[in-house]
Coordinates of C-alpha atoms in Angstrom, one line a residue:
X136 CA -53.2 254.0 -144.4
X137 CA -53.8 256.9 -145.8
X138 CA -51.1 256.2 -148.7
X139 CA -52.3 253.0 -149.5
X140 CA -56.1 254.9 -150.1
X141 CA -54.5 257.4 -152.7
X142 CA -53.1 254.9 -154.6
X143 CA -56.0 252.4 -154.3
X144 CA -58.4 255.5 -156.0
X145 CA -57.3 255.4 -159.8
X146 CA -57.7 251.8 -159.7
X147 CA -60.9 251.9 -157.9
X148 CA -62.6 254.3 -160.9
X149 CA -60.3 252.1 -163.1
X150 CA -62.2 248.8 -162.2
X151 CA -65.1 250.3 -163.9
X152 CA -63.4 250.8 -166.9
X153 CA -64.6 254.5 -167.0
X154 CA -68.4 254.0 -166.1
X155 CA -70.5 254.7 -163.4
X156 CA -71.0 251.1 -161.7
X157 CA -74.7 251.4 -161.4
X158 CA -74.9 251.7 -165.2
X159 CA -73.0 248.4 -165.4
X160 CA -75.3 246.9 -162.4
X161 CA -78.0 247.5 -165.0
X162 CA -76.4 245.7 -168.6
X163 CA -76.1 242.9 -165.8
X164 CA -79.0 243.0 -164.6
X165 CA -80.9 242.5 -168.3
X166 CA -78.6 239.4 -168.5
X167 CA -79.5 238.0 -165.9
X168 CA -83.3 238.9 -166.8
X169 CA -83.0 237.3 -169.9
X170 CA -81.6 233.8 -168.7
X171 CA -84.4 233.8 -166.0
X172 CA -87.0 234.3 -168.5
X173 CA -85.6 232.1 -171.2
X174 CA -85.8 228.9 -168.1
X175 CA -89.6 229.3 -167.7
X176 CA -91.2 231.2 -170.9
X177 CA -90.7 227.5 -173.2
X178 CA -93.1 226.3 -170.6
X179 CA -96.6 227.5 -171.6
X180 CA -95.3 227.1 -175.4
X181 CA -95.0 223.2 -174.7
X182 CA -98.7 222.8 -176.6
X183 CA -98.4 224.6 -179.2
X184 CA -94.4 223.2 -179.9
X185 CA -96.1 220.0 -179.6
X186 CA -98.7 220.6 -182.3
X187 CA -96.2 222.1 -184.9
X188 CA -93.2 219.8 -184.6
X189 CA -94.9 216.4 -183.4
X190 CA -92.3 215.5 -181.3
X191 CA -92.6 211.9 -179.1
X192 CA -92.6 211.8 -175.5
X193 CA -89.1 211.3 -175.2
X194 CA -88.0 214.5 -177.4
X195 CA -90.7 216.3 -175.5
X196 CA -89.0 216.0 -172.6
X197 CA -85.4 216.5 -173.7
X198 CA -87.1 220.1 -175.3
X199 CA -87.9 221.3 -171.9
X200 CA -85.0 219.9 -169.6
X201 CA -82.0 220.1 -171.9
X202 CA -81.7 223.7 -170.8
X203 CA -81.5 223.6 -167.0
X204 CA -79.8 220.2 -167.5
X205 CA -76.6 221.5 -169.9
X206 CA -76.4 225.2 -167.9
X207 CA -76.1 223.4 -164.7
X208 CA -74.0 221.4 -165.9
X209 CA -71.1 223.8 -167.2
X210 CA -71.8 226.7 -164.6
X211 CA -68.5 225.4 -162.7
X212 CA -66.9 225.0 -166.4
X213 CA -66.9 228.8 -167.5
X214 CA -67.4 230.5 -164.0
X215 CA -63.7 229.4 -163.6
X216 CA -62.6 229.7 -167.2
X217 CA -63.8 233.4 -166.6
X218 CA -61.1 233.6 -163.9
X219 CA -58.4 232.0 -166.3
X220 CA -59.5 234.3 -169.9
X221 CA -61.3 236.9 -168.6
X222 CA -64.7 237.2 -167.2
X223 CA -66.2 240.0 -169.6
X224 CA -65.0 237.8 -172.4
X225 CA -67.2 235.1 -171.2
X226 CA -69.9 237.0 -170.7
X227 CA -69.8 238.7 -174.0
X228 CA -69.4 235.7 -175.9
X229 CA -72.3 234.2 -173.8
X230 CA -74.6 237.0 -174.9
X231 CA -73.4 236.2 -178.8
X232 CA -74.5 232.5 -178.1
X233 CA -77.5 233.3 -176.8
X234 CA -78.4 235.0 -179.4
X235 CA -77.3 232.5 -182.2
X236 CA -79.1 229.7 -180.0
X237 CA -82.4 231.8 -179.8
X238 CA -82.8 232.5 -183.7
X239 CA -81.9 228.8 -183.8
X240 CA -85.0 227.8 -181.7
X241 CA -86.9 230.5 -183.3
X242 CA -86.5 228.7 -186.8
X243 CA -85.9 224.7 -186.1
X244 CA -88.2 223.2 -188.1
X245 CA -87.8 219.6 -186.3
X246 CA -87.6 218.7 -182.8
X247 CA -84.1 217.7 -183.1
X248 CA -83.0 220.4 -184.0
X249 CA -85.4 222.7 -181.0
X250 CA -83.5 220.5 -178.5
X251 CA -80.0 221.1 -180.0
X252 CA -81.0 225.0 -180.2
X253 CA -82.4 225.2 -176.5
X254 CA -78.6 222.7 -175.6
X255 CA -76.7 225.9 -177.1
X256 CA -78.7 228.4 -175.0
X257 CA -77.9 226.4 -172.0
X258 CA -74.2 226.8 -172.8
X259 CA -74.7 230.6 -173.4
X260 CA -77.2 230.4 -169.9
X261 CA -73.8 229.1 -168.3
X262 CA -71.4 231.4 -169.6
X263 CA -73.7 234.7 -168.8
X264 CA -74.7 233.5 -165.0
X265 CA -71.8 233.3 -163.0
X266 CA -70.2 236.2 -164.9
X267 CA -72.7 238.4 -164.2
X268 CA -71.9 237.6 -160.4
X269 CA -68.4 238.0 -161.0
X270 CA -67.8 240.7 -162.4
X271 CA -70.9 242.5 -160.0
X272 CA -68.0 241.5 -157.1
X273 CA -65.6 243.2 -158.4
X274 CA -66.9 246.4 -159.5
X275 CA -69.2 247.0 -156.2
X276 CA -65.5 246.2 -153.5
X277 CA -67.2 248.2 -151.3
X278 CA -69.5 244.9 -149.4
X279 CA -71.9 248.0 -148.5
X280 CA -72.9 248.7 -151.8
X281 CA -72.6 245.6 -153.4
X282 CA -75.5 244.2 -150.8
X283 CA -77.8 246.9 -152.3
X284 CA -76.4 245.9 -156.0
X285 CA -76.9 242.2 -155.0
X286 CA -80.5 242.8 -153.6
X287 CA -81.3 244.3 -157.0
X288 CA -79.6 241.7 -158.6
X289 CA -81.4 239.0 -157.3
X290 CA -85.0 241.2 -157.6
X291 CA -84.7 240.5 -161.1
X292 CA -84.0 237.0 -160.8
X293 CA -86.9 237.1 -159.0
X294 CA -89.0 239.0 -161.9
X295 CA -87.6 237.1 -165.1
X296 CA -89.0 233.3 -163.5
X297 CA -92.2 235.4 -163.1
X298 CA -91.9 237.1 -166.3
X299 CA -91.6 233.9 -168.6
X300 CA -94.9 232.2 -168.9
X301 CA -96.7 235.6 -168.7
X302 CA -94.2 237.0 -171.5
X303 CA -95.0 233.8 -173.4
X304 CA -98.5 233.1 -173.1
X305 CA -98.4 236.8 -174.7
X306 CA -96.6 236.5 -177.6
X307 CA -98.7 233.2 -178.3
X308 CA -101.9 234.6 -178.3
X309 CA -100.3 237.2 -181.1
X310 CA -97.7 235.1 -182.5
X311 CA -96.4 231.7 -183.3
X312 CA -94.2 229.6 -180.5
X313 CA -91.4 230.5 -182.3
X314 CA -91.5 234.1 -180.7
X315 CA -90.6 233.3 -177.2
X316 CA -87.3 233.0 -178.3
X317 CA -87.4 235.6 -181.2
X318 CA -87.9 238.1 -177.9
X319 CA -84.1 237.6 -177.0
X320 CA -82.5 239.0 -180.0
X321 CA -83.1 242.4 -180.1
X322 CA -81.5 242.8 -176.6
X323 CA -78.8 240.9 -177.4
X324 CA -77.7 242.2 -180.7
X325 CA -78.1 246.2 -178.1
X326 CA -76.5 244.1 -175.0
X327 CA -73.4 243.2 -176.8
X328 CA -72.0 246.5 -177.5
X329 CA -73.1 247.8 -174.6
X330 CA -71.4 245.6 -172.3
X331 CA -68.3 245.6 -174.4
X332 CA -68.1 249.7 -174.3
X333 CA -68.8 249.7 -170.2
X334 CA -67.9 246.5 -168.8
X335 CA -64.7 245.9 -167.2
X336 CA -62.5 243.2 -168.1
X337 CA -60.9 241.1 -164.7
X338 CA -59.3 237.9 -164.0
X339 CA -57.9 235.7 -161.3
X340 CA -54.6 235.7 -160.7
X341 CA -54.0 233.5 -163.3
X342 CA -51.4 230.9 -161.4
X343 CA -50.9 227.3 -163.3
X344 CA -52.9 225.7 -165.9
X345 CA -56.2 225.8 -166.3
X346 CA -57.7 222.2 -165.4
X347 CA -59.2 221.3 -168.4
X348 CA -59.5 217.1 -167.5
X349 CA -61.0 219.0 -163.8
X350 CA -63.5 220.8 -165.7
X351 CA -64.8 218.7 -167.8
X352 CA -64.4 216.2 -164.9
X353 CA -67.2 218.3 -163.2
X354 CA -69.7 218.9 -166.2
X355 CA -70.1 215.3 -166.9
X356 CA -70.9 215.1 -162.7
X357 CA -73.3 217.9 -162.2
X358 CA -74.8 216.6 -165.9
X359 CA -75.3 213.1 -164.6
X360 CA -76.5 214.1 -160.8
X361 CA -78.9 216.9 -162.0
X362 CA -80.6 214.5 -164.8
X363 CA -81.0 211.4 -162.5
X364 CA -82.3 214.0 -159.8
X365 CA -85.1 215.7 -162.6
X366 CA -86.2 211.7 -163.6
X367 CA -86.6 211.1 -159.8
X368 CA -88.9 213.7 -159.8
X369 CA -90.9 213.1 -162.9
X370 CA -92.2 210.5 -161.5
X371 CA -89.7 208.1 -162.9
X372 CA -89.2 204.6 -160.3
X373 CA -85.9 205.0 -158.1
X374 CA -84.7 201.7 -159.7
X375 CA -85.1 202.7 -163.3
X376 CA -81.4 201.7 -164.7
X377 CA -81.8 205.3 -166.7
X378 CA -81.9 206.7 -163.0
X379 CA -79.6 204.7 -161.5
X380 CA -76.7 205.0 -163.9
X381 CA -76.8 208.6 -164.1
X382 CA -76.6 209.1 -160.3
X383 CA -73.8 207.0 -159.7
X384 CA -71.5 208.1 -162.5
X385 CA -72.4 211.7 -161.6
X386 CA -71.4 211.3 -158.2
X387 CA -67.9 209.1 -159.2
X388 CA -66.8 212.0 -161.5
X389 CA -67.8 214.7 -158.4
X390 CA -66.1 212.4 -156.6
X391 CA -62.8 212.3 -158.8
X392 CA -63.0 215.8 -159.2
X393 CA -63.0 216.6 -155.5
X394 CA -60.0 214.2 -154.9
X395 CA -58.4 215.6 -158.0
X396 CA -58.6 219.2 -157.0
X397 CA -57.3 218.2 -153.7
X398 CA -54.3 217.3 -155.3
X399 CA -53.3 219.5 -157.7
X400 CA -51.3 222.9 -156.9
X401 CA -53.5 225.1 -158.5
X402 CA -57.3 223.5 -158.4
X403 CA -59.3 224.5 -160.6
X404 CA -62.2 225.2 -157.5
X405 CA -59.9 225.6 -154.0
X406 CA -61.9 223.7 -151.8
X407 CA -60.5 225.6 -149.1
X408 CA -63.2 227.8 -149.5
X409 CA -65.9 225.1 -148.2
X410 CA -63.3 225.1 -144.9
X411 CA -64.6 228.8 -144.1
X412 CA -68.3 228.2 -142.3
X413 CA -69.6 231.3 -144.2
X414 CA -69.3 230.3 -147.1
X415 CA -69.9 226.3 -146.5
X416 CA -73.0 227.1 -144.4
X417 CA -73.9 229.8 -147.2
X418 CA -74.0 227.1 -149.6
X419 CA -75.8 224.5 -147.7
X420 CA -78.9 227.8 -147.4
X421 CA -79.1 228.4 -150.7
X422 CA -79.9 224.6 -151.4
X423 CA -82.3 224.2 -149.1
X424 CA -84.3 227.4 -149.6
X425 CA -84.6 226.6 -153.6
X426 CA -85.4 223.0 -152.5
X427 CA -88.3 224.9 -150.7
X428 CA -89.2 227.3 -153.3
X429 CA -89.5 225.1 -156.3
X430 CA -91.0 222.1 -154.9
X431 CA -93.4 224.3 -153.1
X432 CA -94.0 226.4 -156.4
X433 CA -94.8 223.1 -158.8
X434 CA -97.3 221.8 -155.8
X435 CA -99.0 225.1 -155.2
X436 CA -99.9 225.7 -159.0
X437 CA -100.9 222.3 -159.4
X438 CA -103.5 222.5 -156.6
X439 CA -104.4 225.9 -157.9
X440 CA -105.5 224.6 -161.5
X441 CA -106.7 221.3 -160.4
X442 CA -108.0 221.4 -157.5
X443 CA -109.5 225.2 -157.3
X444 CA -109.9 225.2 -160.9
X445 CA -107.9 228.4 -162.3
X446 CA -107.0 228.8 -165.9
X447 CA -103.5 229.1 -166.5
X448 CA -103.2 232.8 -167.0
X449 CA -105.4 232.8 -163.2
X450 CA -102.8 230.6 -161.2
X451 CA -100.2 233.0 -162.7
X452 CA -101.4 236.0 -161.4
X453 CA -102.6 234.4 -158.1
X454 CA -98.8 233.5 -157.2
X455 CA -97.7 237.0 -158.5
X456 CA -98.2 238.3 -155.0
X457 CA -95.1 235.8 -154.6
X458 CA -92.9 237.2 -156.9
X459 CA -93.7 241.1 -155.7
X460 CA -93.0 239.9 -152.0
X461 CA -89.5 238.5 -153.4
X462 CA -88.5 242.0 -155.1
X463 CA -89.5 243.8 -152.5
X464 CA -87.1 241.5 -149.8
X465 CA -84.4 241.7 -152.6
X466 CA -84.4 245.7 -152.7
X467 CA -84.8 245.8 -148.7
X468 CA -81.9 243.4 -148.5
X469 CA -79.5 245.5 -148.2
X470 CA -80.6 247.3 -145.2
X471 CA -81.8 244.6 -143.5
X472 CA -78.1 243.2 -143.5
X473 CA -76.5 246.1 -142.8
X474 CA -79.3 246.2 -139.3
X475 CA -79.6 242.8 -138.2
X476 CA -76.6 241.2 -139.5
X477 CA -75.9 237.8 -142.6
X478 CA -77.1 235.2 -139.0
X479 CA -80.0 236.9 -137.7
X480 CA -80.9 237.8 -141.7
X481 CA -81.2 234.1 -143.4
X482 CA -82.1 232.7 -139.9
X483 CA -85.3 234.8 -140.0
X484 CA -86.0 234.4 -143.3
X485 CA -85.9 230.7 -143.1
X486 CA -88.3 230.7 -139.8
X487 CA -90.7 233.3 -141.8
X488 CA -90.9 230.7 -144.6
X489 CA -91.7 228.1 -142.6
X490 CA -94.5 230.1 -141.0
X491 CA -95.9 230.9 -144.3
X492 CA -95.5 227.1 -145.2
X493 CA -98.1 225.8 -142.2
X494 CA -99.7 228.7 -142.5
X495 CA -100.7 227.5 -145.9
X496 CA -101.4 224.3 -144.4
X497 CA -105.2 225.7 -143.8
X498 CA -105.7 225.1 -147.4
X499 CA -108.8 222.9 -148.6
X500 CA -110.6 221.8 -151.4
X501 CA -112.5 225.6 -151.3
X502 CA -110.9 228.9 -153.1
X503 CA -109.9 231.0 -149.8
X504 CA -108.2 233.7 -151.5
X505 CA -106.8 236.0 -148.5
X506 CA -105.2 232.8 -147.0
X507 CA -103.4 232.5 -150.1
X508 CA -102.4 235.9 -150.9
X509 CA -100.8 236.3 -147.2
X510 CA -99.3 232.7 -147.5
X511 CA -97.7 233.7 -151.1
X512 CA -96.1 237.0 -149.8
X513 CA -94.8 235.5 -146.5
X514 CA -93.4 232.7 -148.5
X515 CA -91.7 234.9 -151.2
X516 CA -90.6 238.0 -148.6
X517 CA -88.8 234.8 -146.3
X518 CA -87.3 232.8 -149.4
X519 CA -86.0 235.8 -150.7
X520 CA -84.3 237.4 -147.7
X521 CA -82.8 233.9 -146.9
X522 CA -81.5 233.8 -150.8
X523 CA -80.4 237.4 -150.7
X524 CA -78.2 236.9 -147.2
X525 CA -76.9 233.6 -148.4
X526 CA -75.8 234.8 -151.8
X527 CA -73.8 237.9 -149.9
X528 CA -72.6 236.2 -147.0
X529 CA -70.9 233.1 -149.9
X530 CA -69.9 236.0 -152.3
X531 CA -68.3 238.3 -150.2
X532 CA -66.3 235.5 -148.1
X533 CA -64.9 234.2 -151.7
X534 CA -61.7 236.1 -152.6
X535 CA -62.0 238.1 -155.3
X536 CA -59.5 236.1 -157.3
X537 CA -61.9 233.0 -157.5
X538 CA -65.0 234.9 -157.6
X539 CA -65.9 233.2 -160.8
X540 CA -65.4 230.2 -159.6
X541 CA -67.9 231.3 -156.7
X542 CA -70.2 232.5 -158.2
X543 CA -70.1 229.4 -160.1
X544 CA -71.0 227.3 -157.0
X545 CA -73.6 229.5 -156.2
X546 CA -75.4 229.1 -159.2
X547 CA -75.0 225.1 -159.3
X548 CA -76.5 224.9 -155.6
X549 CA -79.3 226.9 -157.2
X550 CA -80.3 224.4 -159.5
X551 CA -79.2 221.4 -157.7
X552 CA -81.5 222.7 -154.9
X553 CA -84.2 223.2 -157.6
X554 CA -84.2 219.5 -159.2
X555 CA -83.8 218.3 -155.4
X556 CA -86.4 219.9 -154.7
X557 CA -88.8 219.1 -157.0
X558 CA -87.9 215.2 -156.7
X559 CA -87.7 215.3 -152.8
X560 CA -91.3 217.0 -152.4
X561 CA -93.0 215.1 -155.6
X562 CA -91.7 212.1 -153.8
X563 CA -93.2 212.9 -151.0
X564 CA -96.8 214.2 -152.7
X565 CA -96.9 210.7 -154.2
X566 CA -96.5 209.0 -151.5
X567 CA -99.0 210.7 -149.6
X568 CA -101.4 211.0 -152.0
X569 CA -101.6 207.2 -153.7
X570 CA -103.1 205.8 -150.6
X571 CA -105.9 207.7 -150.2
X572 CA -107.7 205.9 -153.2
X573 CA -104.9 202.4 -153.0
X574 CA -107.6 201.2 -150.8
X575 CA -110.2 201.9 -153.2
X576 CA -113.3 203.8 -153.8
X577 CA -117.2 203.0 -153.2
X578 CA -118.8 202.6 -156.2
X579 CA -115.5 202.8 -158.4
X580 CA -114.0 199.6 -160.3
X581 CA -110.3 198.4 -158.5
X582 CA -108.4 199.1 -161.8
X583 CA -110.1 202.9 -161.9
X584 CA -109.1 203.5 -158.6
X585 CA -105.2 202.0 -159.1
X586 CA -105.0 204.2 -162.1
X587 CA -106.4 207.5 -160.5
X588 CA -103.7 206.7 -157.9
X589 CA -100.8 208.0 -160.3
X590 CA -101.6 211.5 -160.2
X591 CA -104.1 213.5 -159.5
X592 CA -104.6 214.7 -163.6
X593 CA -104.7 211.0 -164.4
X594 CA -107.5 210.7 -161.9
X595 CA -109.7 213.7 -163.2
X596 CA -109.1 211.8 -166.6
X597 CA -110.0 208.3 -165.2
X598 CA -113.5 209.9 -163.8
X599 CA -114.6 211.9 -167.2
X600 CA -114.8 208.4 -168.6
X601 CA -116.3 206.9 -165.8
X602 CA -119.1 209.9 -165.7
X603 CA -122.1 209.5 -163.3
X604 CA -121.6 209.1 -159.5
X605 CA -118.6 207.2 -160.0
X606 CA -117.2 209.6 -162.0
X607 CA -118.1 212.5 -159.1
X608 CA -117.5 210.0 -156.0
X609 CA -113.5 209.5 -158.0
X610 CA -113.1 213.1 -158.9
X611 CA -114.2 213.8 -154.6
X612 CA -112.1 211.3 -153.3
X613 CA -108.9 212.3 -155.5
X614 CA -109.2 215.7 -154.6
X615 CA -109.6 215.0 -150.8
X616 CA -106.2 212.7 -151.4
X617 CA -104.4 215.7 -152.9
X618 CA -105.1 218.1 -150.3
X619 CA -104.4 215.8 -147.6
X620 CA -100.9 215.1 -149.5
X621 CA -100.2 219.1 -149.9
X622 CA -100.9 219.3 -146.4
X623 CA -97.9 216.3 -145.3
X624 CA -96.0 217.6 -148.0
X625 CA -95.8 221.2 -146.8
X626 CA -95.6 219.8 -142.9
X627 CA -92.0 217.9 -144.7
X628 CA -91.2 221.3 -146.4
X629 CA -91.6 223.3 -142.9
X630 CA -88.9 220.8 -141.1
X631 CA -86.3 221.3 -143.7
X632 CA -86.9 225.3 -143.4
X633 CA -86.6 224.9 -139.9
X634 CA -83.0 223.0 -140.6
X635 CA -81.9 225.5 -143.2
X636 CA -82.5 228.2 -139.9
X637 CA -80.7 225.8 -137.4
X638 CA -78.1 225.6 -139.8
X639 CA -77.8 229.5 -140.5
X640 CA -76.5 229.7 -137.2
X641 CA -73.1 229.3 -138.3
X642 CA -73.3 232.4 -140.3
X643 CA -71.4 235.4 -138.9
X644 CA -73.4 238.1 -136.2
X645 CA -72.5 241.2 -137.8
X646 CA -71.8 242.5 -141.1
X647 CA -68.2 243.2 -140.9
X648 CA -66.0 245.7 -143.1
X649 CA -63.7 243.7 -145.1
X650 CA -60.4 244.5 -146.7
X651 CA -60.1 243.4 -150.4
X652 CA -58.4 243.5 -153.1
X653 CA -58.7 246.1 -155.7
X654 CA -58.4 244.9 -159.6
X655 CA -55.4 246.6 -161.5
X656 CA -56.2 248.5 -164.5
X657 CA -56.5 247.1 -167.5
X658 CA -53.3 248.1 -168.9
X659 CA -52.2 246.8 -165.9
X660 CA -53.7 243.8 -165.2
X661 CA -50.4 241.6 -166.0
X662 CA -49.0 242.7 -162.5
X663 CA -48.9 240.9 -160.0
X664 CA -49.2 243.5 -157.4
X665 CA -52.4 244.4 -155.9
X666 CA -53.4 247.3 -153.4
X667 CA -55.4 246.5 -150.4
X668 CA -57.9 249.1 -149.3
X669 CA -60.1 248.7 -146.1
X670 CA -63.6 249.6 -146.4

């Protein structure tokens, strides 16, 4: 044993290509910062966008959602081709993308061409995520420290969502919309260098041909599922053809592409993975907690401005106290799995979510500010210690080999829990909310009350034109119907938290110490010999 250690400790230091891996925690850490920010900080720029360019509803639309929608789409696409060409080579080219895309967006003088720009910094979103994941895999081998490295890792996931429509409703109160995107440059043009002076290069083993029909196979899937999931939950009726269609083809190519990696020698994605409960199970938690989280998220500010009447800025830094919680369970992470173990860790994290979720259920039509500040922390501590012990528990059961193609997986039940999410729960809102004013409203018209039934924004519109005591009676009785549809909907939200715990049982007791395999160096890398070391 102690032979095989002396000859694993060059190529330990040698994974790091000569620098200290905390340093390269950190150039990964702004990466990831910047894609989190660059998926929320469009969103309180939509006005202004929509002022300057004139775009119709339609091209609206595709400006907002043709991020999330095309790096979803190809997370599976370059977290393997990472594997196959070298993950530090994605990464970088994914920074030089970005940065192309932002000036891009920055410029566009049409809408067409914003919604082309913001496409391009979805493929440079995909490129950058899973290789950030990656590559933190292989230089933290030791599964101690890469828990503390992923807690911080996912800390500042946690931040840049937060970070986005504060950053941008900054910049527009000093600068035109074209700034949120300006914002990205600058650390790209100093990220690019960096990460190609400290980074270390890595790749799979490299066996058989890269499955280029396979990948492309699982784009046009994940593309088709994730938009027909996002119109389900804009409100958009379940047997829309332009919901339909997308739904179905997605799930044929998934489909194909499952039967088709099952067959070939070298799959692109080894399914086998999804045979080992840790990682399956680990999977199957991260869905279901950003299910939670989003739909939750969307709900709660929309009751916040509407209902209690905050500004924008004021709803942001009222769920603030959410986003603290969540960095504080990300940097306590590590500790916590190293005490109580990856089963006991998500398991509780799910059950302190769902406290926090009927704790929440207390809410009413008044502003009770110390219900929602312990509500918001509970909620973001729990999510985030279920995200942080599922993330580990999936990443470290991968082999290091197809860590790409993990961290790929990862990142794709991120967002496919996300658009879930948000249709699942806004399903359910509707559906609880619309009768309360179906039946109709004393003193309001029939057609008032139909239309006020759509949403609850429609209805505060419906009863400024109404004005007098219908007007006041419409705006009451839409606001009691909301409440009482945050309260089913968080009841529905509580269940599936209490599943994701159930299910979390499958998870391993203990945090063991795992042997792995330690990267080659660099000039080096073509061998196919690998030490084993045992941490």
């Amino acid at each position: 044993m102690s032979g095989t250690t002396t000859a694993a400790a060059p190529r330990r230091r040698a994974a790091g290509a000569g620098a200290n891996r905390w340093v390269v925690l950190v150039v990964l850490c702004v990466s990831l910062l910047l894609v989190a920010v660059d998926a929320t900080v469009l969103h309180v720029a939509v006005p202004a966008v929509t002022e300057d360019l004139r775009p119709g509803a339609i091209e609206l639309l595709w400006i907002v959602d043709v991020y999330p929608l095309v790096c979803a789409a190809l997370l599976i696409l370059f977290g393997t081709l990472g594997d196959r060409v070298g993950r530090r080579r994605v990464l970088l080219l994914g920074y030089a993308l970005f940065g192309v895309a932002s000036a891009l967006a920055a410029l566009a003088e049409t809408a067409q061409v914003l919604i082309a720009a913001r496409a391009l910094l979805g493929v440079g979103g995909a490129m950058i995520m899973p290789a950030t994941l990656s590559i933190l895999r292989q230089v933290f081998p030791d599964r101690r420290e890469r828990a503390l490295a992923i807690g911080i890792w996912s800390a500042v996931a946690a931040v840049g969502a937060a970070v986005g429509p504060l950053l941008g409703g900054f910049l527009l109160e000093h600068f035109w919309w074209g700034s949120v995107f300006l914002v990205n440059i600058p650390l790209m043009l100093v990220s690019l260098p960096v990460g190609r002076l400290l980074l270390p290069e890595s790749k799979g083993d490299g066996r058989g041909p890269w499955d280029v029909v396979g990948a492309l196979m699982a784009a046009g899937g994940l593309f088709g599922v994730v938009l027909g999931v996002k119109r389900l939950g804009g409100g958009e009726p379940v047997v829309s053809v332009l919901t339909v269609l997308p739904l179905v083809l997605g799930a044929l190519l998934l489909a194909g592409f499952v039967r088709r990696q099952r067959r070939r020698t070298y799959p692109l994605v080894d399914l086998a993975m999804f045979r080992r409960p840790a990682f399956s199970t680990s999977v199957g938690c991260i869905v279901l907690a950003m299910l939670a989280l989003v739909g939750l998220e969307l709900i709660a500010a929309q009751y916040l401005q509407l209902v209690l009447g905050l500004s924008p800025l004021e709803t942001g830094l009222r769920l603030l106290p959410l986003t603290f919680a969540a960095m504080a369970a990300g940097l306590a992470g590590a500790r916590l799995l190293r005490r109580f173990g990856p089963r006991r860790m998500v398991c509780a994290g799910f059950c302190l979510t769902a406290f926090a979720v009927l704790l929440l259920t207390a809410m009413g039509r008044a502003d009770d500010w110390a219900l929602l500040l312990t509500g918001f922390v509970l909620l973001g501590f729990g999510l985030e210690t279920t995200l942080f012990g599922a993330y580990e528990s999936m990443l470290s059961e991968a082999p290091q080999e197809q860590s790409g193609g993990a961290a790929a997986i990862g990142e794709t039940s991120y967002q496919l829990g996300a658009g879930i999410g948000i249709a699942l729960l806004g399903s359910v809102m509707n559906a609880a909310y619309t009768p309360g004013l179906a039946g109709g409203v004393p003193g309001v018209p029939g057609s008032a009350s139909v239309a006020a039934g759509h949403s609850l924004g429609e209805a505060y519109e419906v009863a400024a034109q109404l004005g007098g005591p219908a007007g006041v009676a419409l705006r009451r009785a839409a606001g009691d119907a909301f409440v009482h549809g945050l309260h089913v909907t968080l009841l529905v939200s509580a269940g599936l938290l209490v599943l994701g715990a159930v299910m979390a049982l499958r998870l391993p007791r203990v945090m063991q110490c795992e042997e792995v395999s330690v990267p080659a160096p660099r000039d080096a890398v073509k061998s196919p010999s690998q030490s084993r070391v045992s941490v």
